[in-house]
XYZ file of C-alpha atoms in Angstrom:
449
model
C 9.810 5.861 26.774
C 8.533 5.535 23.953
C 11.964 4.351 22.034
C 12.091 1.790 25.773
C 8.468 0.722 25.498
C 10.027 -0.382 21.536
C 13.747 -1.760 22.717
C 11.754 -4.576 24.788
C 10.216 -5.825 21.904
C 12.974 -5.956 21.091
C 15.330 -9.174 21.772
C 18.961 -8.641 23.378
C 21.739 -9.728 22.856
C 22.438 -12.647 24.396
C 19.493 -13.993 22.212
C 20.773 -13.606 19.212
C 23.290 -15.142 17.520
C 26.524 -14.297 16.502
C 27.623 -14.371 13.522
C 25.474 -13.517 9.997
C 22.427 -12.868 11.213
C 19.955 -9.478 10.353
C 17.075 -8.093 13.369
C 14.563 -6.660 11.394
C 10.860 -5.196 12.483
C 8.729 -3.553 10.873
C 6.105 -0.565 12.287
C 7.907 1.943 14.306
C 5.872 4.849 13.944
C 7.143 8.887 14.891
C 3.340 10.879 15.619
C 2.362 7.654 17.932
C 5.845 9.333 19.994
C 3.864 12.414 19.776
C 7.616 14.203 18.086
C 8.575 14.559 14.437
C 12.337 13.953 15.633
C 13.147 11.121 14.100
C 15.093 8.333 16.608
C 18.821 7.120 15.857
C 21.606 4.526 15.386
C 22.650 4.832 19.113
C 19.121 4.454 19.793
C 20.055 1.170 18.652
C 23.721 0.346 18.929
C 22.821 0.140 22.539
C 20.722 -2.743 22.001
C 23.812 -4.263 20.102
C 27.072 -2.957 18.163
C 27.774 -6.656 16.732
C 24.328 -7.609 14.930
C 22.679 -5.431 12.346
C 18.725 -3.801 13.199
C 16.851 -2.510 10.754
C 13.236 -1.752 11.567
C 11.085 0.117 8.590
C 8.378 1.861 10.185
C 4.992 1.221 9.620
C 4.356 3.151 6.266
C 7.644 1.277 4.759
C 9.128 4.288 3.668
C 11.796 4.307 6.010
C 13.604 2.306 7.545
C 15.585 2.821 10.775
C 18.954 1.311 11.017
C 22.009 0.481 13.650
C 25.077 1.311 12.858
C 26.692 -2.321 12.194
C 24.163 -2.054 9.386
C 24.679 1.520 7.733
C 28.629 -0.001 8.631
C 27.491 -3.783 5.925
C 25.847 -1.562 3.454
C 29.315 1.116 3.819
C 26.820 3.961 4.760
C 28.978 7.396 5.680
C 29.072 11.170 5.212
C 30.183 10.182 1.643
C 27.959 9.189 0.382
C 25.828 10.303 -1.957
C 21.832 10.662 -1.683
C 20.201 7.162 -4.242
C 17.707 9.510 -6.732
C 14.593 8.735 -4.813
C 15.344 8.477 -1.748
C 17.395 10.410 1.985
C 20.155 9.565 3.595
C 18.879 11.506 6.481
C 22.463 13.815 8.427
C 23.394 15.312 11.451
C 24.393 18.863 10.710
C 28.413 16.888 10.449
C 27.194 15.648 6.894
C 26.773 11.912 8.927
C 24.398 9.684 8.462
C 21.224 9.392 11.929
C 20.475 5.799 11.247
C 17.866 7.071 9.543
C 16.713 5.979 5.916
C 14.599 7.405 3.699
C 12.490 5.792 -0.007
C 14.850 4.465 -2.425
C 18.262 5.014 0.105
C 15.773 1.611 1.775
C 17.753 -0.777 -0.182
C 21.499 0.424 0.282
C 20.828 -1.766 3.209
C 18.330 -4.526 2.453
C 19.860 -5.693 -0.568
C 22.231 -6.856 2.859
C 20.195 -8.907 4.435
C 19.775 -12.971 3.543
C 15.891 -13.082 2.218
C 14.016 -15.517 2.582
C 14.177 -18.517 0.881
C 10.141 -19.931 -1.286
C 10.228 -22.431 0.221
C 9.628 -20.492 3.126
C 6.819 -17.230 1.536
C 5.098 -20.647 0.232
C 5.254 -21.203 4.190
C 3.907 -18.596 4.763
C 1.481 -17.380 2.323
C 0.131 -21.458 2.958
C -1.207 -19.341 6.923
C -1.670 -15.995 5.799
C -3.998 -17.618 2.801
C -5.875 -18.963 6.020
C -6.527 -16.034 8.127
C -7.261 -13.725 4.881
C -10.141 -16.343 4.583
C -11.125 -15.884 8.628
C -11.012 -11.836 7.290
C -13.362 -13.069 5.185
C -11.710 -12.252 1.450
C -11.725 -14.410 -2.131
C -9.308 -12.602 -3.841
C -6.791 -9.909 -3.310
C -4.372 -7.532 -5.246
C -0.883 -8.612 -5.172
C 2.350 -6.151 -5.407
C 5.417 -7.852 -3.796
C 8.031 -9.147 -5.866
C 9.039 -12.396 -7.849
C 9.844 -14.893 -5.048
C 5.891 -14.147 -4.037
C 4.636 -14.691 -7.532
C 6.768 -18.134 -7.558
C 6.129 -19.086 -4.400
C 2.125 -18.044 -6.395
C 2.362 -20.170 -8.691
C 4.091 -22.690 -6.120
C 0.918 -23.103 -4.630
C -1.499 -22.862 -7.460
C 0.414 -26.251 -8.766
C -0.131 -27.940 -6.075
C -3.594 -26.934 -6.173
C -3.493 -25.070 -2.732
C -4.575 -21.713 -3.488
C -7.859 -20.567 -2.527
C -7.520 -16.759 -3.358
C -8.234 -14.787 -6.593
C -5.280 -13.686 -6.753
C -3.919 -10.538 -9.489
C -0.398 -10.669 -9.800
C 1.086 -6.701 -9.794
C 4.918 -6.122 -11.839
C 7.222 -3.967 -9.985
C 8.195 -1.569 -11.767
C 11.768 -3.023 -12.259
C 11.196 -6.104 -14.213
C 9.108 -3.262 -16.907
C 11.703 -4.877 -18.990
C 11.953 -8.966 -17.878
C 8.140 -9.055 -18.871
C 8.093 -6.601 -22.364
C 10.558 -9.523 -22.502
C 8.377 -11.838 -21.818
C 5.270 -10.960 -23.214
C 3.335 -10.950 -20.072
C 0.022 -8.757 -20.514
C -2.136 -7.924 -17.951
C -5.004 -10.848 -18.024
C -2.811 -13.381 -18.267
C -3.317 -15.978 -16.729
C -5.916 -18.081 -15.151
C -9.380 -17.492 -12.772
C -6.525 -18.149 -9.912
C -3.924 -16.802 -10.819
C -3.431 -13.479 -13.305
C -1.239 -10.469 -13.725
C -2.303 -7.382 -12.776
C -0.079 -4.598 -14.587
C 3.313 -2.816 -13.638
C 3.327 -0.234 -10.120
C 5.435 2.766 -9.930
C 6.348 4.794 -7.648
C 5.761 8.984 -7.440
C 6.860 9.688 -5.054
C 7.094 8.671 -0.443
C 4.663 8.530 2.271
C 2.458 11.010 5.187
C 4.666 9.237 8.499
C 7.779 10.210 7.435
C 6.961 13.526 5.349
C 8.279 12.297 1.936
C 5.302 12.531 0.088
C 5.599 14.453 -2.580
C 4.096 18.608 -1.791
C 2.907 21.515 -4.003
C 3.535 23.489 -0.735
C 5.046 22.244 1.664
C 4.615 20.287 5.009
C 2.985 22.585 7.910
C 6.160 23.716 10.480
C 8.610 22.509 7.958
C 9.818 25.606 4.666
C 12.070 23.328 3.102
C 10.503 19.960 3.651
C 8.572 18.940 -0.008
C 8.489 15.152 0.286
C 10.546 12.969 -2.192
C 9.770 12.527 -6.211
C 10.652 8.811 -6.142
C 10.171 8.462 -9.496
C 9.683 11.879 -11.934
C 7.212 12.902 -14.600
C 10.266 12.183 -17.973
C 11.088 8.182 -16.434
C 7.786 7.588 -14.744
C 6.168 9.043 -18.370
C 8.889 6.674 -20.219
C 8.251 3.071 -17.874
C 4.291 4.231 -18.463
C 4.814 4.403 -21.640
C 6.509 1.256 -22.480
C 4.268 -0.553 -20.320
C 0.883 1.333 -21.647
C 2.220 -0.399 -25.449
C 3.089 -3.777 -25.006
C -0.127 -4.457 -22.708
C -0.094 -2.919 -19.291
C -1.969 -1.712 -17.850
C -0.389 0.633 -14.518
C -0.174 1.670 -11.434
C 1.466 4.199 -9.744
C 1.167 5.571 -6.159
C 1.055 9.565 -5.041
C -0.208 10.602 -1.365
C 0.932 13.710 -1.805
C -0.645 16.089 -3.779
C 1.822 17.213 -6.543
C 2.830 13.092 -7.065
C -1.384 12.559 -7.497
C -0.960 15.866 -9.899
C 2.080 14.534 -11.604
C 1.680 10.478 -11.804
C -2.172 12.671 -14.021
C -0.082 14.758 -16.225
C 1.746 11.388 -17.544
C -1.530 9.719 -17.844
C -2.554 12.478 -20.096
C -0.147 11.719 -22.006
C -0.414 7.441 -22.031
C -4.202 8.630 -22.885
C -3.149 10.217 -26.060
C -0.377 7.839 -27.200
C -3.399 4.927 -26.971
C -6.174 6.757 -28.437
C -2.823 7.181 -31.159
C -2.335 3.802 -32.001
C -6.751 2.910 -31.845
C -5.686 0.919 -28.125
C -8.805 -0.147 -26.016
C -8.107 1.955 -22.637
C -6.234 0.171 -20.098
C -7.647 0.224 -17.047
C -4.799 2.712 -14.454
C -4.506 3.156 -11.119
C -3.897 5.514 -9.099
C -2.909 3.746 -5.423
C -3.973 5.658 -2.700
C -4.734 9.245 -4.279
C -4.355 10.474 -0.038
C -3.780 14.682 -0.903
C -5.550 15.699 -4.398
C -4.873 19.467 -5.357
C -9.330 20.884 -6.649
C -7.612 20.855 -9.332
C -6.810 17.907 -10.078
C -9.533 16.561 -8.375
C -11.742 15.732 -11.930
C -8.974 15.079 -13.496
C -9.851 11.000 -13.143
C -12.842 10.396 -14.247
C -11.807 12.214 -17.375
C -9.014 11.170 -18.429
C -10.591 7.046 -16.749
C -7.954 6.522 -14.240
C -8.960 4.383 -11.055
C -9.097 6.130 -7.468
C -7.731 3.134 -5.260
C -7.726 4.058 -1.957
C -7.838 2.746 1.557
C -10.702 3.538 4.248
C -8.393 2.746 7.077
C -5.547 5.669 6.035
C -8.408 7.923 6.658
C -8.811 7.053 10.649
C -5.118 6.135 11.045
C -3.537 9.228 9.557
C -6.286 11.926 10.856
C -3.662 13.490 13.278
C -1.270 12.729 11.819
C -2.565 14.691 8.278
C -3.734 17.443 11.092
C -0.354 18.248 12.316
C 1.607 17.941 9.133
C -1.274 18.844 6.342
C -3.186 21.984 8.232
C -6.023 23.072 6.153
C -4.947 20.933 3.227
C -6.472 17.667 4.961
C -10.184 19.080 3.652
C -8.865 18.178 -0.362
C -7.583 14.280 1.419
C -8.721 10.884 1.991
C -11.717 12.460 -0.534
C -13.438 9.421 -1.060
C -16.719 11.378 -1.708
C -15.606 13.577 -4.015
C -13.800 11.005 -5.449
C -16.910 9.159 -5.867
C -18.502 12.454 -6.833
C -16.432 13.254 -9.232
C -17.285 10.428 -11.727
C -13.933 8.464 -10.896
C -14.378 4.524 -10.606
C -13.445 3.826 -6.775
C -11.715 1.050 -5.328
C -11.321 0.057 -1.616
C -8.641 -2.419 -0.519
C -6.356 -2.418 3.123
C -2.873 -1.882 2.029
C -1.710 -4.143 4.145
C 0.671 -4.881 6.082
C 0.251 -1.526 6.060
C -3.037 -1.171 7.762
C -5.067 -4.881 9.103
C -6.280 -6.438 5.250
C -10.036 -7.522 7.539
C -11.902 -5.519 4.846
C -14.306 -4.316 8.682
C -11.857 -1.775 9.109
C -11.992 -0.722 5.487
C -15.982 -0.859 5.408
C -16.268 0.748 8.760
C -13.782 3.512 8.495
C -15.347 4.572 4.854
C -19.053 5.079 6.660
C -18.475 6.073 9.623
C -14.849 8.096 9.149
C -13.973 7.265 13.107
C -11.944 4.269 14.304
C -12.896 2.091 16.697
C -12.471 3.589 19.835
C -14.460 7.193 18.564
C -12.223 9.561 17.315
C -12.916 11.667 16.522
C -16.242 12.098 17.633
C -20.203 11.411 16.430
C -19.781 13.212 13.701
C -15.928 11.947 12.181
C -13.169 13.192 10.809
C -14.016 15.462 7.895
C -17.969 13.599 7.555
C -18.818 15.284 4.202
C -16.794 12.220 2.661
C -18.278 9.532 3.949
C -19.844 6.276 1.988
C -23.390 4.759 2.262
C -22.419 0.951 3.164
C -23.838 0.189 -0.279
C -21.600 2.762 -1.896
C -18.314 1.264 0.910
C -19.475 -2.352 -0.316
C -19.346 -1.995 -4.185
C -16.038 0.155 -3.903
C -14.535 -3.053 -1.840
C -16.296 -5.463 -4.948
C -18.035 -3.882 -8.227
C -15.206 -1.781 -8.723
C -12.479 -4.593 -7.722
C -13.324 -6.950 -10.450
C -14.271 -3.539 -12.494
C -10.061 -2.301 -11.934
C -8.926 -5.840 -12.727
C -11.221 -7.031 -16.174
C -13.122 -9.569 -14.884
C -16.736 -7.976 -14.150
C -17.477 -9.691 -16.765
C -16.795 -13.207 -13.285
C -16.774 -11.962 -10.586
C -17.649 -8.526 -8.214
C -21.298 -9.383 -7.617
C -24.065 -12.196 -6.954
C -25.239 -12.540 -9.546
C -26.247 -15.955 -12.590
C -22.809 -17.028 -13.831
C -20.111 -14.839 -11.641
C -18.415 -17.658 -9.741
C -19.764 -18.717 -6.820
C -17.377 -15.813 -4.479
C -19.072 -15.309 -1.051
C -18.204 -13.828 2.694
C -20.852 -14.679 5.021
C -21.560 -12.125 7.703
C -22.643 -12.751 11.355
C -25.213 -9.935 11.013
C -27.089 -7.761 8.592
C -23.957 -4.330 7.950
C -26.622 -2.836 6.037
C -28.786 -2.356 8.546
C -27.328 -2.523 11.936
C -25.448 0.396 14.072
C -21.997 2.001 12.074
C -21.339 1.476 15.992
C -21.288 -2.836 16.177
C -19.469 -2.665 12.448
C -16.364 -3.343 14.050
C -18.374 -6.614 16.394
C -20.340 -8.898 13.175
C -18.334 -11.843 12.743
C -17.032 -13.276 9.420
C -19.353 -16.972 9.500
C -18.781 -18.169 6.362
C -15.184 -17.063 2.699
C -16.359 -19.459 -0.410
C -14.011 -19.559 -2.860
C -15.817 -21.254 -6.130
C -18.590 -22.924 -4.249
C -16.242 -24.906 -1.362
C -16.156 -23.210 1.865
C -12.757 -21.948 2.999
C -13.923 -21.093 6.464
C -17.342 -21.587 8.887
C -17.883 -20.668 12.093
C -20.960 -23.534 12.233
C -21.850 -26.946 11.286
């Protein structure tokens, strides 16, 4: 079965070191197995009871661990759920081996960190991949080690992508303490905003919902950061010149975030402060009563088209008729909100053509769910989609004067497609090659002489 296939991808005991070693992986999805029940520690114990194992799910909002990992983290029936997290338990209250949201940190804190040198080396490889995919820049939401590695590349003259570095909320006090503000930096590496998590994700059914998940009358998801704490953090960030990005998937999470931003906008107005580029990351399900509020509050909708086609079956299963208000690109754009597109890598592949195809077709690569696509009323035109990936991205980071369009005086960052994506049949978009990527007037990738 599916669990057996996963175990086939993992090394066997005789290939594992005997001490001081963790086996990590990611990418499993319960929904891909045609079920809603989660696996257990016992499944991984069959692989090893001596080596601790931690496997993150596709979304990164759930982890599957073995008994050795639970033992190291001292997670047992008496362990309380941490704020913003949940330890899944069996009928006797014992941990099953599945951890949700901030409960994952109970295990992750015991896993040795990669060194800065290792991260820097990995970034060199990742940067080259990004060039081949046609990317000239990105927004990063990783932590301190990643920021150090980015600075190392920049100082060595090796950074060839425009990077907007965002600050995890647990580093907010440090950022304020040293005086970081949104926009600090240069054309290669600059500070974006502060990242907060309002809720979980759809796949593990931890996105915070106004009404319960289909078939689960007691499951409303998980509130990772409640409104009071979120307002406290967002207010502190804003008052010190840092914009805020809040992850929100479920309709309750999006509602709560908008309430927080409404209060923050009032505070900014009372200070006579210019509007910071606050945004909601994902906006995957938004209640009809909240759909106009992003534009009213000048809050950016940062969305990922590939999620619509990747998640459609899962959304139909767990959200039912509410999916008419999910991944609502057209609704958001027509409301007057700034809609910006990205990939959410590594949750999905970073290649922008995948997102472009999803936005204009609402179909997967295999053509499913049919010629019209999933909720076709939410499709965008190619022009609207490219705007969301380029000009809107520059607006989001306050760089529209120098980036986001091919205009005299702006930075010479271009992507060269093998075919005209505005005129070819949409079914052929995923076959288009990236023939060249130019950053700062220099070819970083090219397939021609």
